[in-house]
Amino acid sequence: MAQEQGADTLSAVKYDKGKSDGSLPWVVVDWVDSATEHRWVTVTVAKEISPYRCRSVGMLVAESLDHVILTLVETLHDEKDQHFKMVSDPLSIPRVAITRMRRFPRP
């Protein structure tokens, strides 16, 4: 797994709460998810099922040793405040499912 210049890998992820101005860092998270066939299939077909490879892009809302929480939108509601109060469609991804996480500076 090659490390991209200017990007953190999972092993180098720092546990922070964003910048002191309340802004949230942009991240790209590569992760794996369970896969299924929602129908009856032969054993041969079942043996071919493999986990889905996913890529989510968004703002990092929170993280812990167990998981990260992203918001998958580019717009946040700020209620006339410098600090974000609401996010849309938060997604919690278990760390064991994350294969790579890259952070990017805010423009």
PDB file of C-alpha atoms in Angstrom:
ATOM      1  CA  MET A   1       0.000   0.000   0.000  1.00  0.00           C
ATOM      2  CA  ALA A   2       1.751   3.152  -1.205  1.00  0.00           C
ATOM      3  CA  GLN A   3       1.500   6.323   0.820  1.00  0.00           C
ATOM      4  CA  GLU A   4       0.498   9.410  -1.130  1.00  0.00           C
ATOM      5  CA  GLN A   5       2.422  12.590  -0.533  1.00  0.00           C
ATOM      6  CA  GLY A   6       0.601  15.001   1.775  1.00  0.00           C
ATOM      7  CA  ALA A   7      -1.897  12.421   2.963  1.00  0.00           C
ATOM      8  CA  ASP A   8      -2.159  10.580   6.279  1.00  0.00           C
ATOM      9  CA  THR A   9      -2.462   6.814   6.230  1.00  0.00           C
ATOM     10  CA  LEU A  10      -4.522   4.968   8.808  1.00  0.00           C
ATOM     11  CA  SER A  11      -1.495   4.231  10.982  1.00  0.00           C
ATOM     12  CA  ALA A  12      -0.638   7.918  11.069  1.00  0.00           C
ATOM     13  CA  VAL A  13      -4.120   9.271  11.788  1.00  0.00           C
ATOM     14  CA  LYS A  14      -4.106  11.831  14.580  1.00  0.00           C
ATOM     15  CA  TYR A  15      -7.070  12.034  16.911  1.00  0.00           C
ATOM     16  CA  ASP A  16      -8.013  15.690  16.729  1.00  0.00           C
ATOM     17  CA  LYS A  17     -11.225  17.682  16.683  1.00  0.00           C
ATOM     18  CA  GLY A  18     -10.374  19.847  13.688  1.00  0.00           C
ATOM     19  CA  LYS A  19      -8.904  23.295  13.717  1.00  0.00           C
ATOM     20  CA  SER A  20      -9.517  25.687  16.563  1.00  0.00           C
ATOM     21  CA  ASP A  21     -11.713  27.799  14.255  1.00  0.00           C
ATOM     22  CA  GLY A  22     -14.273  24.979  14.179  1.00  0.00           C
ATOM     23  CA  SER A  23     -13.591  23.886  10.606  1.00  0.00           C
ATOM     24  CA  LEU A  24     -13.716  20.185   9.813  1.00  0.00           C
ATOM     25  CA  PRO A  25     -10.958  18.477   7.812  1.00  0.00           C
ATOM     26  CA  TRP A  26     -11.746  16.919   4.411  1.00  0.00           C
ATOM     27  CA  VAL A  27     -11.002  13.202   4.179  1.00  0.00           C
ATOM     28  CA  VAL A  28     -11.145  10.353   1.686  1.00  0.00           C
ATOM     29  CA  VAL A  29     -11.774   6.988   3.351  1.00  0.00           C
ATOM     30  CA  ASP A  30     -11.281   3.678   1.543  1.00  0.00           C
ATOM     31  CA  TRP A  31     -13.055   0.848   3.361  1.00  0.00           C
ATOM     32  CA  VAL A  32     -14.620  -2.562   2.924  1.00  0.00           C
ATOM     33  CA  ASP A  33     -18.230  -3.482   3.574  1.00  0.00           C
ATOM     34  CA  SER A  34     -20.108  -6.758   3.793  1.00  0.00           C
ATOM     35  CA  ALA A  35     -21.643  -8.095   0.593  1.00  0.00           C
ATOM     36  CA  THR A  36     -24.658 -10.276   0.009  1.00  0.00           C
ATOM     37  CA  GLU A  37     -26.954 -11.595  -2.677  1.00  0.00           C
ATOM     38  CA  HIS A  38     -30.563 -10.769  -1.829  1.00  0.00           C
ATOM     39  CA  ARG A  39     -31.906 -13.898  -3.454  1.00  0.00           C
ATOM     40  CA  TRP A  40     -31.489 -17.652  -3.563  1.00  0.00           C
ATOM     41  CA  VAL A  41     -28.231 -18.617  -5.316  1.00  0.00           C
ATOM     42  CA  THR A  42     -26.273 -21.767  -5.991  1.00  0.00           C
ATOM     43  CA  VAL A  43     -23.310 -22.655  -3.799  1.00  0.00           C
ATOM     44  CA  THR A  44     -21.061 -21.892  -6.783  1.00  0.00           C
ATOM     45  CA  VAL A  45     -22.413 -18.330  -7.006  1.00  0.00           C
ATOM     46  CA  ALA A  46     -22.238 -17.891  -3.215  1.00  0.00           C
ATOM     47  CA  LYS A  47     -18.524 -18.790  -3.253  1.00  0.00           C
ATOM     48  CA  GLU A  48     -17.884 -15.871  -5.621  1.00  0.00           C
ATOM     49  CA  ILE A  49     -19.308 -13.182  -3.315  1.00  0.00           C
ATOM     50  CA  SER A  50     -16.646 -10.863  -1.965  1.00  0.00           C
ATOM     51  CA  PRO A  51     -16.763  -7.725   0.229  1.00  0.00           C
ATOM     52  CA  TYR A  52     -17.506  -4.408  -1.441  1.00  0.00           C
ATOM     53  CA  ARG A  53     -14.688  -1.891  -1.755  1.00  0.00           C
ATOM     54  CA  CYS A  54     -16.013   1.534  -0.833  1.00  0.00           C
ATOM     55  CA  ARG A  55     -14.672   5.084  -1.019  1.00  0.00           C
ATOM     56  CA  SER A  56     -16.323   7.869   0.954  1.00  0.00           C
ATOM     57  CA  VAL A  57     -15.400  11.534   0.694  1.00  0.00           C
ATOM     58  CA  GLY A  58     -16.527  14.080   3.230  1.00  0.00           C
ATOM     59  CA  MET A  59     -15.721  16.105   6.302  1.00  0.00           C
ATOM     60  CA  LEU A  60     -14.406  14.323   9.367  1.00  0.00           C
ATOM     61  CA  VAL A  61     -16.857  15.034  12.185  1.00  0.00           C
ATOM     62  CA  ALA A  62     -15.325  12.834  14.884  1.00  0.00           C
ATOM     63  CA  GLU A  63     -13.037   9.886  15.382  1.00  0.00           C
ATOM     64  CA  SER A  64     -12.126   7.441  18.100  1.00  0.00           C
ATOM     65  CA  LEU A  65      -9.977   4.352  18.398  1.00  0.00           C
ATOM     66  CA  ASP A  66     -12.976   2.285  17.190  1.00  0.00           C
ATOM     67  CA  HIS A  67     -14.466   4.324  14.348  1.00  0.00           C
ATOM     68  CA  VAL A  68     -14.571   7.537  12.349  1.00  0.00           C
ATOM     69  CA  ILE A  69     -17.666   9.619  11.625  1.00  0.00           C
ATOM     70  CA  LEU A  70     -17.941  11.503   8.338  1.00  0.00           C
ATOM     71  CA  THR A  71     -20.524  13.788   6.883  1.00  0.00           C
ATOM     72  CA  LEU A  72     -20.858  13.039   3.192  1.00  0.00           C
ATOM     73  CA  VAL A  73     -21.924  16.472   2.016  1.00  0.00           C
ATOM     74  CA  GLU A  74     -20.083  19.628   1.097  1.00  0.00           C
ATOM     75  CA  THR A  75     -22.569  21.924   2.821  1.00  0.00           C
ATOM     76  CA  LEU A  76     -23.003  22.245   6.571  1.00  0.00           C
ATOM     77  CA  HIS A  77     -25.631  24.275   8.402  1.00  0.00           C
ATOM     78  CA  ASP A  78     -23.971  26.846  10.651  1.00  0.00           C
ATOM     79  CA  GLU A  79     -26.897  28.774  12.200  1.00  0.00           C
ATOM     80  CA  LYS A  80     -25.031  32.104  11.772  1.00  0.00           C
ATOM     81  CA  ASP A  81     -22.105  30.831  13.823  1.00  0.00           C
ATOM     82  CA  GLN A  82     -18.474  30.157  12.925  1.00  0.00           C
ATOM     83  CA  HIS A  83     -18.749  26.657  14.365  1.00  0.00           C
ATOM     84  CA  PHE A  84     -20.822  24.032  12.577  1.00  0.00           C
ATOM     85  CA  LYS A  85     -23.911  23.027  14.535  1.00  0.00           C
ATOM     86  CA  MET A  86     -25.541  20.492  12.194  1.00  0.00           C
ATOM     87  CA  VAL A  87     -24.347  17.973   9.622  1.00  0.00           C
ATOM     88  CA  SER A  88     -26.258  15.876   7.124  1.00  0.00           C
ATOM     89  CA  ASP A  89     -26.113  12.111   6.609  1.00  0.00           C
ATOM     90  CA  PRO A  90     -23.391  11.191   9.130  1.00  0.00           C
ATOM     91  CA  LEU A  91     -21.726   7.849   8.458  1.00  0.00           C
ATOM     92  CA  SER A  92     -19.895   5.837  11.126  1.00  0.00           C
ATOM     93  CA  ILE A  93     -17.222   3.528   9.685  1.00  0.00           C
ATOM     94  CA  PRO A  94     -15.540   0.988  11.987  1.00  0.00           C
ATOM     95  CA  ARG A  95     -11.750   1.362  11.946  1.00  0.00           C
ATOM     96  CA  VAL A  96     -11.332  -2.362  11.265  1.00  0.00           C
ATOM     97  CA  ALA A  97     -13.087  -1.781   7.923  1.00  0.00           C
ATOM     98  CA  ILE A  98     -10.843   1.154   6.896  1.00  0.00           C
ATOM     99  CA  THR A  99      -8.018   0.288   4.525  1.00  0.00           C
ATOM    100  CA  ARG A 100      -6.803   3.856   3.962  1.00  0.00           C
ATOM    101  CA  MET A 101      -7.676   7.357   5.145  1.00  0.00           C
ATOM    102  CA  ARG A 102      -6.312  10.532   3.605  1.00  0.00           C
ATOM    103  CA  ARG A 103      -6.727  14.073   4.912  1.00  0.00           C
ATOM    104  CA  PHE A 104      -6.635  17.174   2.766  1.00  0.00           C
ATOM    105  CA  PRO A 105      -6.193  20.789   3.804  1.00  0.00           C
ATOM    106  CA  ARG A 106      -9.195  23.073   3.561  1.00  0.00           C
ATOM    107  CA  PRO A 107      -9.023  25.563   0.679  1.00  0.00           C
TER     108      PRO A 107
END
